[in-house]
């Protein structure tokens, strides 16, 4: 009887997760996630551009934003139009997100739809009490005007989202070996997609080390502007190597690493990944980010990558030259 009650409680207490892709880039990222398959989360793709949206067949729900205002043609780079368009669909979006504990809002900043929509949807998720994590990319340095729009959007997000994970396309391209633009964008999609999928699965599915929703909340709630770093390692000390690499080159420039508020580490390894290996990461992080108030980590086994480990580190509450106007 007690066991039955426990089983029922496990079922009802499982956090519910939604991923909302906004605009062209946001929707492309949700497609990456849907194609890989994500256990434990709902995928919503929303765009003002009906042609692009109609190719998002793998999402659980499609929302055509601002049908009256945009007539299915997109926002042509105007965020005010993106915000206005999204307001047409607030009732529908609220109904989709009601009862959700954790929401990822995903967009490529710099255009009209994603940039305008993301703070508006953030207001809805805030009202609903969801832990809201925005995951956004910012345009290349040569796109100064678009970068300025992105900065304004991130400032607006601070009012509604708990944490905004910012990936600088320029930095990503550097780290990925100066890839051609299209390939660099695909790398960004895979990176954000993998982050969202990994976090969702470690809090909703049994993993080697589970991330608990309350822990995630403790690091991300009012986390502010956050950077992400990635690392890989093999051989002896592979976890240490991967963690060091992830913390060494974040995908958003940070002015002062030691001022970082919280750190979330996620480790993926093959069947040979051991608990002991993962347990050493705590000390390692404290060495690199000494004033951090909170550190949490989760780990999962993926039988596709035997011998190697992959690490993603999220640094919350960072100060970035980008946000200070560069
Ligand atoms: N990561 C990533 N970025 C992209 C992708 N496509 C475009 N971007 C970048 O994201 C920014 C916004 O582009 P879109 O997402 O296409 O714009 P939108 O939100 O649909 O806005 P409008 O088309 O103006 O309505 C641009 O600066 C692009 O360089 C993509 O597939 N992945
Ligand atoms: Mg578009």
Short mmCIF file of N, CA and C in Angstrom, two decimals, residues 20 26 41 66 74 85 87 122 139 150 154 170-171 175 184 256 277 294 310 312 325:
data_model
loop_
_atom_site.label_atom_id
_atom_site.label_comp_id
_atom_site.label_asym_id
_atom_site.label_seq_id
_atom_site.Cartn_x
_atom_site.Cartn_y
_atom_site.Cartn_z
N UNK A 20 9.78 26.08 -25.75
CA UNK A 20 9.07 26.90 -26.73
C UNK A 20 10.10 27.55 -27.66
N UNK A 26 14.68 29.83 -33.25
CA UNK A 26 14.08 29.11 -32.11
C UNK A 26 13.40 27.83 -32.57
N UNK A 41 9.34 15.99 -21.95
CA UNK A 41 9.05 17.41 -22.20
C UNK A 41 8.19 17.61 -23.43
N UNK A 66 0.47 35.96 -34.46
CA UNK A 66 0.05 37.20 -35.10
C UNK A 66 -0.49 37.04 -36.51
N UNK A 74 5.98 36.72 -41.49
CA UNK A 74 7.15 37.05 -40.67
C UNK A 74 7.14 38.51 -40.25
N UNK A 85 2.58 40.81 -32.42
CA UNK A 85 2.04 39.57 -33.01
C UNK A 85 1.79 38.53 -31.92
N UNK A 87 1.12 38.94 -28.86
CA UNK A 87 0.00 39.29 -27.98
C UNK A 87 -1.32 38.74 -28.53
N UNK A 122 7.71 35.35 -21.86
CA UNK A 122 8.30 35.31 -20.51
C UNK A 122 7.35 35.89 -19.46
N UNK A 139 23.85 37.93 -32.38
CA UNK A 139 24.48 38.00 -33.70
C UNK A 139 25.99 38.30 -33.65
N UNK A 150 19.60 42.85 -29.78
CA UNK A 150 19.69 41.66 -28.93
C UNK A 150 19.94 42.06 -27.48
N UNK A 154 17.64 41.24 -24.19
CA UNK A 154 18.12 40.52 -22.99
C UNK A 154 17.82 41.34 -21.74
N UNK A 170 29.56 34.68 -32.55
CA UNK A 170 30.96 34.91 -32.91
C UNK A 170 31.90 34.03 -32.13
N UNK A 171 31.63 33.93 -30.85
CA UNK A 171 32.46 33.13 -29.94
C UNK A 171 32.34 31.64 -30.28
N UNK A 175 35.23 28.96 -31.33
CA UNK A 175 35.45 27.69 -30.61
C UNK A 175 35.28 26.51 -31.56
N UNK A 184 28.07 26.91 -38.63
CA UNK A 184 28.19 27.44 -37.27
C UNK A 184 26.81 27.55 -36.63
N UNK A 256 34.52 39.07 -15.26
CA UNK A 256 35.19 38.63 -14.05
C UNK A 256 34.62 37.28 -13.63
N UNK A 277 34.17 9.22 -10.62
CA UNK A 277 34.73 10.20 -11.55
C UNK A 277 33.97 11.52 -11.47
N UNK A 294 26.54 28.57 -5.34
CA UNK A 294 25.85 27.29 -5.50
C UNK A 294 26.41 26.52 -6.67
N UNK A 310 31.55 14.27 -22.12
CA UNK A 310 31.21 15.60 -22.60
C UNK A 310 30.61 16.39 -21.44
N UNK A 312 28.88 20.14 -20.09
CA UNK A 312 28.35 21.48 -20.32
C UNK A 312 28.29 22.17 -18.98
N UNK A 325 27.78 46.98 -23.03
CA UNK A 325 27.89 47.80 -24.23
C UNK A 325 29.19 47.57 -25.01
#
